[in-house]
Amino acid sequence: MADPVITLRRATVADIPAFRALGEAVVPATYGPIDAAYAQRMLDEWWVPAVFERSLAVNTHLVAEVDGDVVAMSSFGRLSDSHREFPHVTGDREVMWKLYVHPDSQGLGIGSRLLAQVESMVEGEHLWLEVVDGNDQAFDFYRGKGFDEVERVTDREWPDDVWLRKSLGRVR
Ligand SMILES: CC(C)(COP(=O)(O)OP(=O)(O)OC[C@H]1O[C@@H](n2cnc3c(N)ncnc32)[C@H](O)[C@@H]1OP(=O)(O)O)[C@@H](O)C(=O)NCCC(=O)NCCS
């Protein structure tokens, strides 16, 4: 069989139902083995229409489609545009907030393509992202793409957030 044709495009509010469906497929599969309650909290707090609407207004969202079906998404923007608090950070950052590939479509190069697209679109010299402690597949993926661990934010109740950063090697 021929390789599937993967198309990347910018997302809009019309993609919110597809984001939710993707979250239901990938979030419990990814975070459930680390902490099932945390996985549920992520879905309830971050993968809901109102949050996507707010995020689409300030961040850039991309989707990957196969035969017209959304199989992956990513989003990125400035830390200063987030409504979350980051007491440990001074200054601003360009952050990839999400990179999620449907479990049935992982390992096909789609995450690599989305990440490369995000890297080409950010303006600064560095791209930052957070990985949940214990998400070893994501750590391996990002290390392979040139990201290094910079900071760890500890929370007594939930798994740590580990901040990774990649220098995009731009000459100013
Ligand atoms: C981590 C993730 C984004 C990677 O995207 P992907 O499309 O599966 O990865 P790719 O196919 O582009 O693979 C890139 C590399 O990772 C390896 N890899 C990643 N996931 C793999 C998998 N499930 N099976 C086999 N190899 C995998 C590949 O060997 C490949 O290495 P190479 O470039 O040296 O050949 C994706 O697996 C995912 O969505 N995981 C669950 C959600 C998640 O953890 N997101 C990150 C949150 S911070």
mmCIF file of C-alpha atoms and ligand atoms in Angstrom:
data_model
loop_
_atom_site.group_PDB
_atom_site.id
_atom_site.type_symbol
_atom_site.label_atom_id
_atom_site.label_comp_id
_atom_site.label_asym_id
_atom_site.label_seq_id
_atom_site.Cartn_x
_atom_site.Cartn_y
_atom_site.Cartn_z
ATOM 1 C CA MET A 1 0.000 0.000 0.000
ATOM 2 C CA ALA A 2 1.198 3.531 -0.748
ATOM 3 C CA ASP A 3 2.336 5.662 2.178
ATOM 4 C CA PRO A 4 -0.498 7.827 3.518
ATOM 5 C CA VAL A 5 -0.466 11.446 2.367
ATOM 6 C CA ILE A 6 0.031 13.679 5.393
ATOM 7 C CA THR A 7 -1.034 17.301 5.112
ATOM 8 C CA LEU A 8 -0.189 20.045 7.585
ATOM 9 C CA ARG A 9 -2.312 23.168 7.899
ATOM 10 C CA ARG A 10 -3.208 25.899 10.368
ATOM 11 C CA ALA A 11 -6.118 25.044 12.618
ATOM 12 C CA THR A 12 -9.226 27.111 13.281
ATOM 13 C CA VAL A 13 -12.134 26.986 15.730
ATOM 14 C CA ALA A 14 -13.767 24.482 13.359
ATOM 15 C CA ASP A 15 -11.099 21.990 14.488
ATOM 16 C CA ILE A 16 -12.052 22.124 18.176
ATOM 17 C CA PRO A 17 -14.201 18.937 18.067
ATOM 18 C CA ALA A 18 -11.295 17.131 16.372
ATOM 19 C CA PHE A 19 -8.894 18.409 19.070
ATOM 20 C CA ARG A 20 -11.177 17.031 21.764
ATOM 21 C CA ALA A 21 -11.441 13.645 20.031
ATOM 22 C CA LEU A 22 -7.661 13.532 19.643
ATOM 23 C CA GLY A 23 -7.231 14.379 23.330
ATOM 24 C CA GLU A 24 -9.566 11.584 24.389
ATOM 25 C CA ALA A 25 -7.501 9.124 22.342
ATOM 26 C CA VAL A 26 -4.005 10.294 23.268
ATOM 27 C CA VAL A 27 -4.090 11.909 26.733
ATOM 28 C CA PRO A 28 -5.169 8.862 28.805
ATOM 29 C CA ALA A 29 -2.859 6.638 26.731
ATOM 30 C CA THR A 30 0.086 8.963 27.406
ATOM 31 C CA TYR A 31 -0.449 10.070 31.015
ATOM 32 C CA GLY A 32 -2.657 7.302 32.424
ATOM 33 C CA PRO A 33 0.346 5.030 33.124
ATOM 34 C CA ILE A 34 2.069 7.934 34.951
ATOM 35 C CA ASP A 35 -0.934 9.129 37.000
ATOM 36 C CA ALA A 36 -4.526 8.360 35.941
ATOM 37 C CA ALA A 37 -6.010 11.238 37.967
ATOM 38 C CA TYR A 38 -3.574 13.645 36.360
ATOM 39 C CA ALA A 39 -4.516 12.387 32.886
ATOM 40 C CA GLN A 40 -8.181 13.028 33.641
ATOM 41 C CA ARG A 41 -7.417 16.467 35.035
ATOM 42 C CA MET A 42 -5.501 17.360 31.868
ATOM 43 C CA LEU A 43 -8.441 16.378 29.691
ATOM 44 C CA ASP A 44 -10.914 18.254 31.870
ATOM 45 C CA GLU A 45 -8.830 21.421 32.221
ATOM 46 C CA TRP A 46 -6.976 21.741 28.927
ATOM 47 C CA TRP A 47 -8.796 19.763 26.246
ATOM 48 C CA VAL A 48 -12.131 21.563 26.450
ATOM 49 C CA PRO A 49 -13.722 23.900 23.862
ATOM 50 C CA ALA A 50 -13.509 27.101 25.933
ATOM 51 C CA VAL A 51 -9.783 26.620 26.522
ATOM 52 C CA PHE A 52 -9.141 25.909 22.836
ATOM 53 C CA GLU A 53 -11.098 29.042 21.872
ATOM 54 C CA ARG A 54 -8.957 31.164 24.178
ATOM 55 C CA SER A 55 -5.777 29.473 22.985
ATOM 56 C CA LEU A 56 -6.662 29.882 19.288
ATOM 57 C CA ALA A 57 -7.030 33.619 19.897
ATOM 58 C CA VAL A 58 -3.420 34.023 21.075
ATOM 59 C CA ASN A 59 -1.451 30.969 19.894
ATOM 60 C CA THR A 60 -0.819 29.301 16.538
ATOM 61 C CA HIS A 61 -2.286 25.824 16.128
ATOM 62 C CA LEU A 62 -1.350 23.340 13.421
ATOM 63 C CA VAL A 63 -2.977 20.052 12.515
ATOM 64 C CA ALA A 64 -1.770 17.056 10.530
ATOM 65 C CA GLU A 65 -4.386 15.278 8.456
ATOM 66 C CA VAL A 66 -4.428 11.902 6.773
ATOM 67 C CA ASP A 67 -7.199 11.501 4.200
ATOM 68 C CA GLY A 68 -8.940 14.546 5.677
ATOM 69 C CA ASP A 69 -8.897 13.207 9.246
ATOM 70 C CA VAL A 70 -7.021 15.115 11.959
ATOM 71 C CA VAL A 71 -4.433 12.706 13.382
ATOM 72 C CA ALA A 72 -2.171 15.164 15.205
ATOM 73 C CA MET A 73 -1.954 18.746 16.434
ATOM 74 C CA SER A 74 0.538 21.188 17.818
ATOM 75 C CA SER A 75 0.278 24.670 19.286
ATOM 76 C CA PHE A 76 2.815 27.315 20.129
ATOM 77 C CA GLY A 77 3.010 30.900 21.320
ATOM 78 C CA ARG A 78 4.546 33.245 23.841
ATOM 79 C CA LEU A 79 4.695 32.460 27.524
ATOM 80 C CA SER A 80 3.488 36.007 28.246
ATOM 81 C CA ASP A 81 0.239 35.254 26.371
ATOM 82 C CA SER A 82 -0.555 32.315 28.646
ATOM 83 C CA HIS A 83 -3.006 32.739 31.490
ATOM 84 C CA ARG A 84 -0.972 30.280 33.555
ATOM 85 C CA GLU A 85 1.483 31.604 36.146
ATOM 86 C CA PHE A 86 5.186 30.819 35.787
ATOM 87 C CA PRO A 87 6.830 32.240 38.925
ATOM 88 C CA HIS A 88 10.175 30.621 38.092
ATOM 89 C CA VAL A 89 10.539 32.412 34.741
ATOM 90 C CA THR A 90 11.991 35.866 34.141
ATOM 91 C CA GLY A 91 11.383 37.329 30.687
ATOM 92 C CA ASP A 92 9.455 35.805 27.821
ATOM 93 C CA ARG A 93 9.699 32.490 25.961
ATOM 94 C CA GLU A 94 8.389 30.947 22.786
ATOM 95 C CA VAL A 95 6.771 27.735 23.882
ATOM 96 C CA MET A 96 5.358 24.749 22.033
ATOM 97 C CA TRP A 97 2.393 24.041 24.302
ATOM 98 C CA LYS A 98 1.183 20.893 22.617
ATOM 99 C CA LEU A 99 2.418 18.200 20.256
ATOM 100 C CA TYR A 100 0.111 15.207 20.152
ATOM 101 C CA VAL A 101 -0.123 12.416 17.580
ATOM 102 C CA HIS A 102 -2.998 9.910 17.692
ATOM 103 C CA PRO A 103 -1.725 6.560 19.058
ATOM 104 C CA ASP A 104 -2.622 4.835 15.760
ATOM 105 C CA SER A 105 -0.465 7.320 13.830
ATOM 106 C CA GLN A 106 2.615 7.518 16.067
ATOM 107 C CA GLY A 107 5.991 6.450 14.738
ATOM 108 C CA LEU A 108 5.189 7.543 11.161
ATOM 109 C CA GLY A 109 7.145 10.795 11.159
ATOM 110 C CA ILE A 110 4.136 13.047 11.793
ATOM 111 C CA GLY A 111 5.409 14.438 15.108
ATOM 112 C CA SER A 112 8.768 15.172 13.476
ATOM 113 C CA ARG A 113 7.069 17.077 10.663
ATOM 114 C CA LEU A 114 4.912 19.135 13.005
ATOM 115 C CA LEU A 115 7.880 19.971 15.215
ATOM 116 C CA ALA A 116 9.969 21.031 12.186
ATOM 117 C CA GLN A 117 7.106 23.257 11.061
ATOM 118 C CA VAL A 118 6.809 24.851 14.500
ATOM 119 C CA GLU A 119 10.578 25.447 14.608
ATOM 120 C CA SER A 120 10.407 27.190 11.236
ATOM 121 C CA MET A 121 7.567 29.454 12.406
ATOM 122 C CA VAL A 122 8.793 30.685 15.790
ATOM 123 C CA GLU A 123 10.642 33.980 15.712
ATOM 124 C CA GLY A 124 13.199 33.779 18.484
ATOM 125 C CA GLU A 125 16.423 31.886 18.977
ATOM 126 C CA HIS A 126 15.013 29.233 21.277
ATOM 127 C CA LEU A 127 11.999 26.974 21.393
ATOM 128 C CA TRP A 128 10.844 25.826 24.828
ATOM 129 C CA LEU A 129 8.429 23.115 25.926
ATOM 130 C CA GLU A 130 7.313 21.252 29.023
ATOM 131 C CA VAL A 131 7.342 17.477 29.401
ATOM 132 C CA VAL A 132 5.640 15.677 32.263
ATOM 133 C CA ASP A 133 8.066 13.702 34.397
ATOM 134 C CA GLY A 134 7.701 10.042 33.436
ATOM 135 C CA ASN A 135 6.758 10.630 29.787
ATOM 136 C CA ASP A 136 9.873 8.821 28.604
ATOM 137 C CA GLN A 137 8.745 8.427 25.005
ATOM 138 C CA ALA A 138 8.420 12.202 24.677
ATOM 139 C CA PHE A 139 11.771 12.801 26.430
ATOM 140 C CA ASP A 140 13.507 10.425 24.014
ATOM 141 C CA PHE A 141 11.791 12.048 21.056
ATOM 142 C CA TYR A 142 12.763 15.596 22.082
ATOM 143 C CA ARG A 143 16.326 14.682 23.060
ATOM 144 C CA GLY A 144 16.697 13.153 19.609
ATOM 145 C CA LYS A 145 15.544 16.469 18.154
ATOM 146 C CA GLY A 146 18.160 18.505 20.028
ATOM 147 C CA PHE A 147 16.257 19.631 23.142
ATOM 148 C CA ASP A 148 17.999 19.760 26.520
ATOM 149 C CA GLU A 149 16.537 19.734 30.012
ATOM 150 C CA VAL A 150 16.829 23.167 31.632
ATOM 151 C CA GLU A 151 14.437 23.356 34.594
ATOM 152 C CA ARG A 152 12.194 21.189 36.707
ATOM 153 C CA VAL A 153 9.071 22.596 38.348
ATOM 154 C CA THR A 154 8.043 20.495 41.300
ATOM 155 C CA ASP A 155 4.490 20.118 42.489
ATOM 156 C CA ARG A 156 3.775 18.071 45.574
ATOM 157 C CA GLU A 157 0.439 16.811 44.281
ATOM 158 C CA TRP A 158 1.162 16.146 40.589
ATOM 159 C CA PRO A 159 4.103 14.920 38.522
ATOM 160 C CA ASP A 160 6.869 17.473 37.881
ATOM 161 C CA ASP A 161 6.974 19.591 34.724
ATOM 162 C CA VAL A 162 10.371 19.456 33.064
ATOM 163 C CA TRP A 163 11.245 22.379 30.800
ATOM 164 C CA LEU A 164 13.292 21.596 27.711
ATOM 165 C CA ARG A 165 14.895 24.099 25.371
ATOM 166 C CA LYS A 166 16.360 23.901 21.890
ATOM 167 C CA SER A 167 18.617 26.482 20.319
ATOM 168 C CA LEU A 168 17.376 27.087 16.790
ATOM 169 C CA GLY A 169 20.855 28.153 15.714
ATOM 170 C CA ARG A 170 19.817 31.367 14.044
ATOM 171 C CA VAL A 171 22.394 33.940 13.108
ATOM 172 C CA ARG A 172 21.325 37.468 14.071
HETATM 173 C C1 LIG B 1 6.123 12.032 21.115
HETATM 174 C C2 LIG B 1 5.374 12.176 19.779
HETATM 175 C C3 LIG B 1 4.909 13.619 19.593
HETATM 176 C C4 LIG B 1 6.346 11.817 18.645
HETATM 177 O O1 LIG B 1 5.651 11.914 17.408
HETATM 178 P P1 LIG B 1 5.655 10.680 16.392
HETATM 179 O O2 LIG B 1 4.956 11.095 15.159
HETATM 180 O O3 LIG B 1 5.170 9.470 17.096
HETATM 181 O O4 LIG B 1 7.227 10.548 16.151
HETATM 182 P P2 LIG B 1 7.978 10.324 14.760
HETATM 183 O O5 LIG B 1 7.310 9.235 13.991
HETATM 184 O O6 LIG B 1 8.161 11.646 14.094
HETATM 185 O O7 LIG B 1 9.335 9.731 15.296
HETATM 186 C C5 LIG B 1 10.417 10.509 15.618
HETATM 187 C C6 LIG B 1 11.437 9.664 16.308
HETATM 188 O O8 LIG B 1 10.951 9.159 17.536
HETATM 189 C C7 LIG B 1 10.891 7.720 17.514
HETATM 190 N N1 LIG B 1 9.521 7.344 17.908
HETATM 191 C C8 LIG B 1 8.669 8.146 18.532
HETATM 192 N N2 LIG B 1 7.528 7.509 18.822
HETATM 193 C C9 LIG B 1 7.609 6.289 18.349
HETATM 194 C C10 LIG B 1 6.723 5.182 18.341
HETATM 195 N N3 LIG B 1 5.520 5.217 18.922
HETATM 196 N N4 LIG B 1 7.114 4.084 17.702
HETATM 197 C C11 LIG B 1 8.331 4.038 17.144
HETATM 198 N N5 LIG B 1 9.216 5.051 17.146
HETATM 199 C C12 LIG B 1 8.875 6.168 17.752
HETATM 200 C C13 LIG B 1 11.218 7.284 16.125
HETATM 201 O O9 LIG B 1 12.142 6.224 16.213
HETATM 202 C C14 LIG B 1 11.835 8.491 15.455
HETATM 203 O O10 LIG B 1 13.213 8.449 15.491
HETATM 204 P P3 LIG B 1 14.057 8.872 14.167
HETATM 205 O O11 LIG B 1 13.624 10.283 13.818
HETATM 206 O O12 LIG B 1 15.461 8.761 14.626
HETATM 207 O O13 LIG B 1 13.644 7.886 13.129
HETATM 208 C C15 LIG B 1 4.158 11.218 19.690
HETATM 209 O O14 LIG B 1 4.598 9.905 19.814
HETATM 210 C C16 LIG B 1 3.063 11.506 20.689
HETATM 211 O O15 LIG B 1 2.127 12.242 20.382
HETATM 212 N N6 LIG B 1 3.145 10.891 21.889
HETATM 213 C C17 LIG B 1 2.094 10.992 22.880
HETATM 214 C C18 LIG B 1 1.820 12.426 23.328
HETATM 215 C C19 LIG B 1 3.036 13.110 23.873
HETATM 216 O O16 LIG B 1 3.731 12.608 24.731
HETATM 217 N N7 LIG B 1 3.283 14.314 23.349
HETATM 218 C C20 LIG B 1 4.351 15.146 23.818
HETATM 219 C C21 LIG B 1 3.860 15.958 24.975
HETATM 220 S S1 LIG B 1 5.159 16.942 25.620
#
